[in-house]
Short mmCIF file of C-alpha atoms and ligand atoms in Angstrom, two decimals:
data_model
loop_
_atom_site.label_atom_id
_atom_site.label_comp_id
_atom_site.label_asym_id
_atom_site.label_seq_id
_atom_site.Cartn_x
_atom_site.Cartn_y
_atom_site.Cartn_z
CA MET O 1 71.91 154.20 148.68
CA GLU O 2 69.96 151.22 147.90
CA ALA O 3 70.29 149.28 144.60
CA LEU O 4 67.41 150.44 142.65
CA ASN O 5 64.65 147.95 140.97
CA LYS O 6 67.11 144.83 141.47
CA THR O 7 64.39 142.77 141.70
CA SER O 8 61.44 144.34 140.06
CA LEU O 9 60.97 142.20 136.95
CA PRO O 10 60.46 138.39 136.39
CA PRO O 11 63.89 137.20 134.58
CA LEU O 12 61.66 135.59 132.00
CA ALA O 13 59.67 138.47 130.91
CA ALA O 14 59.52 138.38 127.29
CA PRO O 15 59.23 141.33 125.07
CA VAL O 16 55.90 141.45 123.41
CA SER O 17 57.58 143.50 120.42
CA SER O 18 60.86 144.74 119.28
CA ALA O 19 59.80 148.39 120.46
CA ASP O 20 59.40 146.95 124.12
CA VAL O 21 62.83 147.94 125.06
CA HIS O 22 62.49 151.59 125.63
CA PRO O 23 62.05 153.47 128.85
CA PRO O 24 59.14 154.86 129.95
CA HIS O 25 58.69 158.71 129.60
CA LEU O 26 58.18 159.11 133.35
CA SER O 27 60.67 157.42 135.47
CA PRO O 28 60.71 158.95 138.90
CA ALA O 29 63.79 157.56 140.11
CA TYR O 30 65.29 160.23 137.30
CA LYS O 31 64.12 163.22 138.94
CA SER O 32 64.43 165.47 135.81
CA THR O 33 61.68 163.14 134.25
CA ILE O 34 58.59 164.21 136.84
CA LEU O 35 58.30 167.64 135.11
CA ARG O 36 59.58 166.97 131.49
CA SER O 37 57.45 164.01 130.71
CA PRO O 38 54.08 164.05 128.70
CA THR O 39 51.11 162.96 131.28
CA GLN O 40 48.79 162.20 128.15
CA PRO O 41 49.45 159.05 126.26
CA LEU O 42 51.28 159.70 122.87
CA MET O 43 49.12 159.07 119.84
CA PRO O 44 50.33 156.22 117.54
CA VAL O 45 50.31 157.82 114.00
CA ARG O 46 52.18 155.20 111.90
CA GLU O 47 49.25 154.33 109.91
CA LEU O 48 48.55 157.92 108.96
CA ILE O 49 51.91 158.84 107.92
CA ARG O 50 52.88 157.77 104.52
CA ASP O 51 56.45 158.47 103.85
CA LEU O 52 59.32 160.09 106.21
CA SER O 53 62.15 159.12 104.31
CA MET O 54 65.24 161.38 104.91
CA PRO O 55 67.96 162.27 102.74
CA VAL O 56 71.44 160.17 103.53
CA PHE O 57 74.34 162.11 104.60
CA GLY O 58 77.42 161.90 102.17
CA GLN O 59 80.98 161.22 102.77
CA SER O 60 81.84 164.89 102.36
CA VAL O 61 80.42 165.79 105.53
CA LEU O 62 83.12 164.05 107.48
CA ARG O 63 86.73 165.51 108.04
CA GLU O 64 89.57 163.64 108.41
CA PHE O 65 89.63 163.11 112.27
CA ASP O 66 86.03 163.16 112.90
CA ASN O 67 86.10 159.40 113.75
CA ASP O 68 89.26 159.78 116.01
CA LEU O 69 88.58 161.51 119.28
CA THR O 70 92.21 161.04 120.13
CA LYS O 71 93.36 162.97 117.33
CA ASN O 72 90.35 165.57 116.48
CA ALA O 73 91.23 168.08 119.40
CA ARG O 74 94.84 167.88 120.00
CA ILE O 75 96.95 171.10 120.98
CA ASN O 76 100.05 170.14 122.31
CA GLY O 77 99.93 166.28 122.59
CA GLU O 78 97.99 163.31 123.30
CA PRO O 79 94.86 163.32 125.36
CA ILE O 80 95.33 161.21 128.58
CA GLY O 81 93.55 157.92 129.10
CA GLU O 82 92.84 154.43 128.15
CA ARG O 83 92.64 154.32 124.28
CA ILE O 84 89.89 152.27 122.89
CA LYS O 85 88.13 151.58 119.62
CA VAL O 86 84.43 151.46 119.44
CA ALA O 87 82.79 149.69 116.29
CA GLY O 88 79.69 148.03 115.12
CA ARG O 89 76.72 147.77 112.76
CA VAL O 90 73.55 149.82 112.25
CA LEU O 91 70.72 147.63 111.40
CA ASP O 92 66.88 148.05 110.91
CA GLU O 93 64.67 145.78 112.83
CA THR O 94 64.64 143.31 110.00
CA GLY O 95 68.57 142.81 110.41
CA ARG O 96 69.09 144.95 107.10
CA PRO O 97 72.35 147.00 107.47
CA LEU O 98 71.95 150.94 107.01
CA SER O 99 74.60 152.63 105.16
CA ASN O 100 75.35 156.39 105.49
CA VAL O 101 73.83 156.51 108.79
CA LEU O 102 74.94 159.65 110.74
CA ILE O 103 76.34 158.85 114.04
CA GLU O 104 77.22 161.97 116.54
CA LEU O 105 79.14 161.33 119.65
CA TRP O 106 79.81 163.01 122.88
CA GLN O 107 81.24 162.11 126.03
CA ALA O 108 83.24 162.77 129.37
CA ASN O 109 87.12 162.70 129.29
CA SER O 110 89.04 159.98 131.03
CA ALA O 111 88.64 161.82 134.47
CA GLY O 112 84.63 162.07 134.07
CA ARG O 113 85.05 165.58 132.87
CA TYR O 114 82.68 167.18 130.01
CA VAL O 115 83.96 169.98 128.00
CA HIS O 116 80.34 171.64 128.38
CA LYS O 117 80.25 175.27 130.04
CA ALA O 118 77.62 173.78 132.44
CA GLU O 119 79.42 170.94 133.73
CA ILE O 120 80.55 171.81 137.41
CA HIS O 121 82.40 168.59 138.34
CA ASP O 122 85.67 169.29 140.03
CA ALA O 123 87.87 167.06 137.54
CA PRO O 124 90.46 168.11 135.08
CA LEU O 125 89.74 168.99 131.55
CA ASP O 126 91.97 167.69 129.12
CA PRO O 127 93.44 170.23 126.47
CA ASN O 128 93.98 167.75 124.12
CA PHE O 129 90.54 166.38 124.38
CA LEU O 130 87.27 167.65 123.26
CA GLY O 131 84.97 164.41 123.54
CA GLY O 132 82.86 165.12 120.31
CA GLY O 133 82.93 163.50 117.06
CA ARG O 134 80.96 161.99 114.17
CA VAL O 135 80.80 158.81 111.78
CA LEU O 136 78.97 157.43 109.07
CA THR O 137 78.27 153.96 108.47
CA ASP O 138 79.78 151.98 105.38
CA ALA O 139 78.09 150.24 102.65
CA ASP O 140 77.56 147.20 105.12
CA GLY O 141 76.49 149.37 107.94
CA ASN O 142 79.44 149.24 109.77
CA TYR O 143 81.07 152.19 111.61
CA ALA O 144 84.15 152.58 113.91
CA PHE O 145 85.76 155.39 115.81
CA HIS O 146 88.71 155.68 118.26
CA THR O 147 88.44 157.65 121.31
CA ILE O 148 89.62 157.69 125.15
CA LYS O 149 87.35 155.58 127.50
CA PRO O 150 85.42 158.17 129.80
CA GLY O 151 85.38 158.21 133.22
CA ALA O 152 82.33 158.00 135.65
CA TYR O 153 80.94 161.38 136.95
CA PRO O 154 78.72 162.62 139.88
CA TRP O 155 75.59 164.21 139.34
CA GLY O 156 72.81 165.88 141.08
CA ASN O 157 70.00 163.50 140.78
CA HIS O 158 70.27 162.11 144.61
CA TYR O 159 72.87 162.17 146.89
CA ASN O 160 76.25 160.49 145.96
CA ALA O 161 74.96 159.69 142.55
CA TRP O 162 77.20 158.60 139.82
CA ARG O 163 76.82 157.79 136.35
CA PRO O 164 78.30 154.80 134.84
CA ASN O 165 80.95 155.15 132.29
CA HIS O 166 79.25 155.92 128.99
CA ILE O 167 79.26 157.46 125.39
CA HIS O 168 76.45 159.51 124.22
CA PHE O 169 75.11 158.71 120.69
CA SER O 170 72.88 160.19 118.34
CA VAL O 171 71.67 158.57 115.28
CA ILE O 172 70.07 159.86 112.21
CA GLY O 173 68.97 156.83 109.61
CA HIS O 174 67.05 157.00 106.54
CA GLN O 175 63.56 157.45 107.91
CA PHE O 176 62.44 160.23 110.45
CA GLU O 177 61.30 157.14 112.71
CA HIS O 178 65.15 156.03 112.91
CA ARG O 179 65.82 158.80 114.70
CA LEU O 180 67.50 157.52 117.98
CA VAL O 181 69.40 159.47 120.98
CA THR O 182 70.99 156.79 123.50
CA GLN O 183 74.05 155.71 125.78
CA MET O 184 76.39 153.13 125.33
CA TYR O 185 77.63 151.43 128.50
CA PHE O 186 80.83 149.30 129.28
CA PRO O 187 80.67 145.60 130.20
CA GLY O 188 80.37 144.87 134.22
CA ASP O 189 80.22 148.43 135.46
CA PRO O 190 79.47 148.32 139.25
CA LEU O 191 77.40 151.40 138.86
CA PHE O 192 74.49 150.04 136.97
CA ASP O 193 72.70 148.95 139.74
CA TYR O 194 72.73 152.36 141.25
CA ASP O 195 71.93 154.53 138.04
CA PRO O 196 68.17 155.48 137.45
CA ILE O 197 68.87 156.45 133.66
CA PHE O 198 70.15 153.15 132.75
CA GLN O 199 67.68 151.36 135.07
CA SER O 200 64.97 153.22 133.68
CA VAL O 201 65.18 150.77 130.55
CA PRO O 202 63.14 147.66 131.12
CA GLN O 203 65.29 144.95 132.75
CA HIS O 204 65.25 142.48 129.67
CA ALA O 205 66.51 145.16 127.31
CA ARG O 206 69.47 146.58 129.46
CA GLU O 207 72.09 144.21 128.03
CA LEU O 208 71.42 146.11 124.70
CA LEU O 209 72.90 149.18 125.94
CA ILE O 210 76.05 147.35 127.08
CA ALA O 211 79.02 146.99 124.60
CA LYS O 212 80.62 143.71 124.11
CA PHE O 213 84.47 143.36 124.73
CA ARG O 214 85.99 142.15 121.70
CA MET O 215 89.58 140.77 122.50
CA ASP O 216 89.61 139.93 118.58
CA TRP O 217 89.25 143.74 117.46
CA THR O 218 91.90 145.21 119.65
CA GLU O 219 94.79 146.48 118.27
CA ALA O 220 98.11 145.40 119.60
CA GLU O 221 99.90 147.69 121.55
CA PHE O 222 97.40 150.43 121.04
CA ALA O 223 93.88 149.88 121.76
CA LEU O 224 91.45 147.82 123.35
CA ALA O 225 88.10 147.44 121.25
CA TYR O 226 84.12 147.09 122.23
CA GLN O 227 81.29 146.31 119.70
CA PHE O 228 78.23 148.20 119.95
CA ASP O 229 75.51 147.34 117.34
CA ILE O 230 72.59 149.80 116.73
CA VAL O 231 69.06 148.62 115.74
CA LEU O 232 66.66 151.42 114.71
CA ASN O 233 63.08 151.62 114.88
CA GLY O 234 61.89 150.37 111.39
CA ARG O 235 59.10 147.81 112.10
CA HIS O 236 56.74 149.27 108.96
CA LYS O 237 59.33 149.16 106.34
CA THR O 238 59.05 146.37 103.52
CA PRO O 239 61.31 143.51 104.36
CA PHE O 240 64.62 143.48 102.63
CA GLU O 241 64.25 140.52 99.82
CA MET I 1 59.69 137.28 110.11
CA GLU I 2 62.01 137.55 113.32
CA GLN I 3 62.66 141.05 114.30
CA LEU I 4 65.57 142.15 116.14
CA ARG I 5 65.25 144.06 119.14
CA GLN I 6 65.71 147.94 118.83
CA THR I 7 68.22 149.87 120.80
CA PRO I 8 66.65 151.52 123.77
CA SER I 9 66.48 154.91 123.98
CA GLN I 10 68.25 157.12 126.42
CA THR I 11 68.11 160.75 127.56
CA VAL I 12 70.43 163.38 125.58
CA GLY I 13 71.41 164.65 128.88
CA PRO I 14 72.52 168.13 129.72
CA PHE I 15 76.06 167.91 128.08
CA PHE I 16 75.36 167.72 124.04
CA ALA I 17 76.02 171.21 122.83
CA TYR I 18 79.46 170.79 122.04
CA ALA I 19 78.93 168.01 119.81
CA LEU I 20 75.33 168.51 118.41
CA THR I 21 75.04 172.52 118.58
CA ALA I 22 78.65 173.34 118.76
CA GLU I 23 78.77 176.54 116.54
CA GLN I 24 75.61 177.78 118.15
CA TYR I 25 77.06 177.60 121.68
CA GLY I 26 80.35 178.78 120.71
CA TYR I 27 82.49 175.50 121.24
CA PRO I 28 85.61 174.68 119.07
CA TYR I 29 83.83 172.27 116.74
CA ASP I 30 81.65 172.66 113.54
CA SER I 31 78.00 171.64 113.09
CA LEU I 32 76.39 169.83 110.36
CA MET I 33 72.98 171.39 110.77
CA ASN I 34 72.10 174.72 112.34
CA HIS I 35 68.87 177.18 112.73
CA THR I 36 68.83 177.60 108.90
CA LEU I 37 67.10 174.92 106.92
CA VAL I 38 67.37 177.09 103.65
CA SER I 39 70.10 178.47 101.40
CA LEU I 40 69.78 182.09 100.10
CA ASP I 41 68.59 180.75 96.47
CA THR I 42 65.58 178.55 97.77
CA PRO I 43 62.24 179.49 96.47
CA GLY I 44 59.43 180.30 98.70
CA GLN I 45 58.41 182.29 101.73
CA ARG I 46 61.07 183.06 104.27
CA ILE I 47 59.53 182.50 107.84
CA VAL I 48 60.90 182.30 111.38
CA VAL I 49 59.53 179.41 113.43
CA THR I 50 60.34 180.14 116.96
CA GLY I 51 58.87 179.23 120.51
CA GLN I 52 59.83 178.14 124.02
CA VAL I 53 59.35 174.66 125.76
CA TRP I 54 57.80 174.78 129.12
CA ASP I 55 58.11 171.99 132.00
CA GLY I 56 55.29 171.01 134.04
CA ALA I 57 56.00 173.96 136.82
CA GLY I 58 55.55 176.51 134.00
CA ALA I 59 59.73 177.02 133.47
CA THR I 60 61.35 177.53 130.32
CA ILE I 61 63.63 174.74 129.51
CA SER I 62 67.27 175.69 128.89
CA ASP I 63 68.73 172.42 127.55
CA ALA I 64 66.48 171.06 125.03
CA VAL I 65 67.33 170.13 121.45
CA VAL I 66 64.66 170.85 118.77
CA GLU I 67 64.98 169.35 115.33
CA LEU I 68 62.93 170.29 112.55
CA TRP I 69 62.03 167.90 109.47
CA GLN I 70 60.15 169.79 106.53
CA ALA I 71 59.01 169.77 103.00
CA ASP I 72 59.75 172.79 100.41
CA ALA I 73 57.79 175.12 99.16
CA GLN I 74 56.24 172.82 96.47
CA GLY I 75 55.65 170.13 99.12
CA HIS I 76 58.76 168.05 98.37
CA TYR I 77 61.07 166.72 100.88
CA ARG I 78 64.73 166.60 100.05
CA THR I 79 66.14 163.06 98.66
CA ALA I 80 69.67 164.54 97.49
CA PRO I 81 72.16 163.39 99.77
CA ILE I 82 73.40 166.04 102.36
CA GLU I 83 76.95 166.71 101.42
CA GLY I 84 79.47 169.45 102.73
CA ASN I 85 80.97 169.47 106.07
CA THR I 86 79.35 172.38 107.69
CA ALA I 87 75.87 174.02 108.24
CA THR I 88 76.80 176.97 106.31
CA HIS I 89 78.15 175.13 103.42
CA THR I 90 77.10 177.02 100.46
CA ASP I 91 75.85 174.42 97.89
CA ARG I 92 73.79 172.42 99.92
CA GLY I 93 70.32 173.96 98.38
CA PHE I 94 67.25 173.37 100.35
CA LEU I 95 67.99 171.13 103.42
CA GLY I 96 64.79 170.74 105.11
CA PHE I 97 66.45 169.83 108.24
CA GLY I 98 67.59 171.73 111.02
CA ARG I 99 68.80 171.67 114.83
CA VAL I 100 68.86 174.03 117.37
CA GLY I 101 69.53 174.04 121.40
CA THR I 102 67.39 176.27 123.47
CA GLY I 103 70.34 177.38 125.82
CA THR I 104 71.62 180.59 123.71
CA LEU I 105 68.62 183.18 123.33
CA PRO I 106 66.65 185.36 125.93
CA GLY I 107 63.76 183.21 127.44
CA HIS I 108 65.40 180.03 126.34
CA ARG I 109 63.98 180.26 122.71
CA TYR I 110 64.65 178.17 120.07
CA GLN I 111 64.49 179.77 116.67
CA PHE I 112 64.90 178.91 112.84
CA THR I 113 65.06 180.32 109.70
CA THR I 114 62.98 178.30 107.01
CA LEU I 115 60.36 178.70 104.35
CA LYS I 116 56.60 177.86 104.47
CA PRO I 117 56.34 174.46 103.35
CA GLY I 118 53.95 173.21 100.85
CA ALA I 119 51.14 170.48 101.43
CA THR I 120 52.88 166.99 100.92
CA GLY I 121 49.76 165.75 98.89
CA GLU I 122 45.96 164.95 99.47
CA GLY I 123 45.02 164.97 103.10
CA SER I 124 47.74 166.82 104.29
CA ALA I 125 48.01 170.27 105.35
CA PRO I 126 51.54 172.43 105.36
CA HIS I 127 53.16 171.18 108.34
CA ILE I 128 56.71 170.79 110.22
CA ASN I 129 57.85 167.71 111.76
CA VAL I 130 59.32 168.54 115.04
CA MET I 131 61.65 166.18 116.94
CA LEU I 132 62.36 167.27 120.89
CA MET I 133 64.89 165.90 123.06
CA MET I 134 66.22 167.02 126.37
CA ARG I 135 67.73 166.27 129.82
CA GLY I 136 64.79 164.71 131.85
CA SER I 137 63.41 162.91 128.68
CA LEU I 138 64.22 159.20 128.25
CA ARG I 139 62.93 159.31 124.57
CA ASN I 140 62.73 161.61 121.56
CA LEU I 141 59.37 163.17 121.22
CA TYR I 142 57.93 163.62 118.00
CA THR I 143 55.11 166.19 117.24
CA ARG I 144 54.00 168.66 114.39
CA LEU I 145 53.50 171.94 113.65
CA TYR I 146 50.55 173.26 111.53
CA PHE I 147 49.97 176.72 110.85
CA ALA I 148 46.91 178.64 112.38
CA ASP I 149 46.43 180.81 109.51
CA GLU I 150 45.45 177.67 107.15
CA PRO I 151 42.25 176.67 108.41
CA GLU I 152 40.86 175.39 105.32
CA ALA I 153 43.95 173.06 104.65
CA ASN I 154 44.17 172.04 108.32
CA ALA I 155 40.50 171.00 108.23
CA GLN I 156 41.30 168.36 105.44
CA ASP I 157 44.44 167.03 107.34
CA ILE I 158 44.22 163.64 108.22
CA LEU I 159 46.73 163.47 111.09
CA LEU I 160 45.48 166.73 112.81
CA ASN I 161 41.78 165.59 112.29
CA ALA I 162 42.91 162.17 114.34
CA VAL I 163 44.08 164.28 117.20
CA PRO I 164 40.87 165.05 119.76
CA ALA I 165 39.46 168.16 118.89
CA GLU I 166 40.03 170.03 122.21
CA ARG I 167 44.04 169.38 121.74
CA ARG I 168 44.37 170.42 117.98
CA ALA I 169 45.00 173.84 119.12
CA THR I 170 48.53 172.76 120.70
CA LEU I 171 49.80 171.76 117.12
CA LEU I 172 49.07 175.36 115.77
CA ALA I 173 51.55 178.04 115.22
CA HIS I 174 50.41 181.47 115.22
CA ARG I 175 51.68 184.02 112.55
CA LYS I 176 53.20 187.45 113.84
CA GLU I 177 54.76 190.17 111.33
CA VAL I 178 57.65 191.72 113.24
CA ASN I 179 59.55 194.52 111.41
CA GLY I 180 58.58 192.87 107.85
CA GLU I 181 59.65 189.28 109.02
CA ILE I 182 56.86 186.64 109.15
CA ARG I 183 57.35 184.65 112.44
CA TYR I 184 55.47 181.64 113.57
CA ILE I 185 55.45 181.01 117.20
CA PHE I 186 55.00 177.57 118.49
CA ASP I 187 55.45 176.74 122.24
CA ILE I 188 56.02 173.32 123.45
CA HIS I 189 54.21 172.32 126.89
CA MET I 190 55.52 168.93 128.03
CA GLN I 191 52.48 169.24 130.92
CA GLY I 192 49.36 171.06 131.94
CA SER I 193 46.27 172.12 130.32
CA ASP I 194 48.18 173.22 127.12
CA GLU I 195 50.10 169.87 127.08
CA THR I 196 51.51 169.42 123.37
CA VAL I 197 50.10 166.29 121.64
CA PHE I 198 53.16 163.78 120.97
CA PHE I 199 52.92 161.29 118.27
CA GLU I 200 54.47 157.61 118.37
CA LEU I 201 56.04 156.60 115.39
FE1 LIG Z 1 76.84 161.92 130.31
#
């Protein structure tokens, strides 16, 4: 399998807008997009919609171990794998931190296996690991959770297709337009060049999906740490004064 | 003013259910939202909103997530914080937000229990905001459900009227009464002659 799109964009392509980071709807190397992406252009409606504010989520929606995937599904022991902490901030496009943002997470276990019933990858399930959780940002927009580093897994897109290690994120902010679903990747993954989902993002923006390794955030004798900051679509909101 | 670059979107993939819609799919985790946008005491006309999501080959999509966000019967969106750690939490009042997957009902239907929203102001017909996510979709898709039995209000709606006339019908949900239950059918077509109009926010 040849590396995809390695040379498709000039290195100095500057983004024209902060929103110019998203993948196109149709990205044929990711085969499922072919029958599932709109063929008509999306209709811009920012100027026609007054207010789509959403209520925030209060702390009472969380249970004790919702943000600790190493603990929230234990049955008879600790989940197997490399313990990590993932933390970061959620901001709007002006850099304003967003509190009480709901982040929902899901991922494969350390062997690259999802709990999902439709998953057919022949790797072991971990009886002590679900791979689902949730967390809210605090007053300064910070969030943190503990988990097990997910393994890579094969998928059916093409012959010998493998997904890089990743954690799925679903984010609900203060506006309906904040809604974001994305995936966080780990630095230096050799599968980046072969993954059409990661490669669907314009080359200049791919770094935004890769967490930073943070030695200074590691917990000694316990867990390595990664930083993943999230910036939500909020371009027409009044700037913070 | 300098703007930060947004975090790029990625697909929700096929394996979201045990986290996003766990109770609906029978996974051992609780759900913060589900198919019900109303509590028992919410005033308004109870309706069921249901439909299917169709791909470009005319097949129903079994692994989509549909989210609704709507105003109450008076046309007010909820502003009070959402509290309580399950979708069945009893003192939540009118949530206005719901989420289901298309993988558990026959025909890959999605189905919500809610109330008919009121108009949210001048130039706005009653409507429900719809967010769609699925494997094979690299970005969330936003559309709106309008009610086919509100032709006068629809004629005044600024957003609906900005849609080319020949495509407006893709945003209309059709009323059907089944055993005293009021259902609105809203199918979403990804492609083809009935391709649903999607909006960019
Ligand atoms: Fe995945």
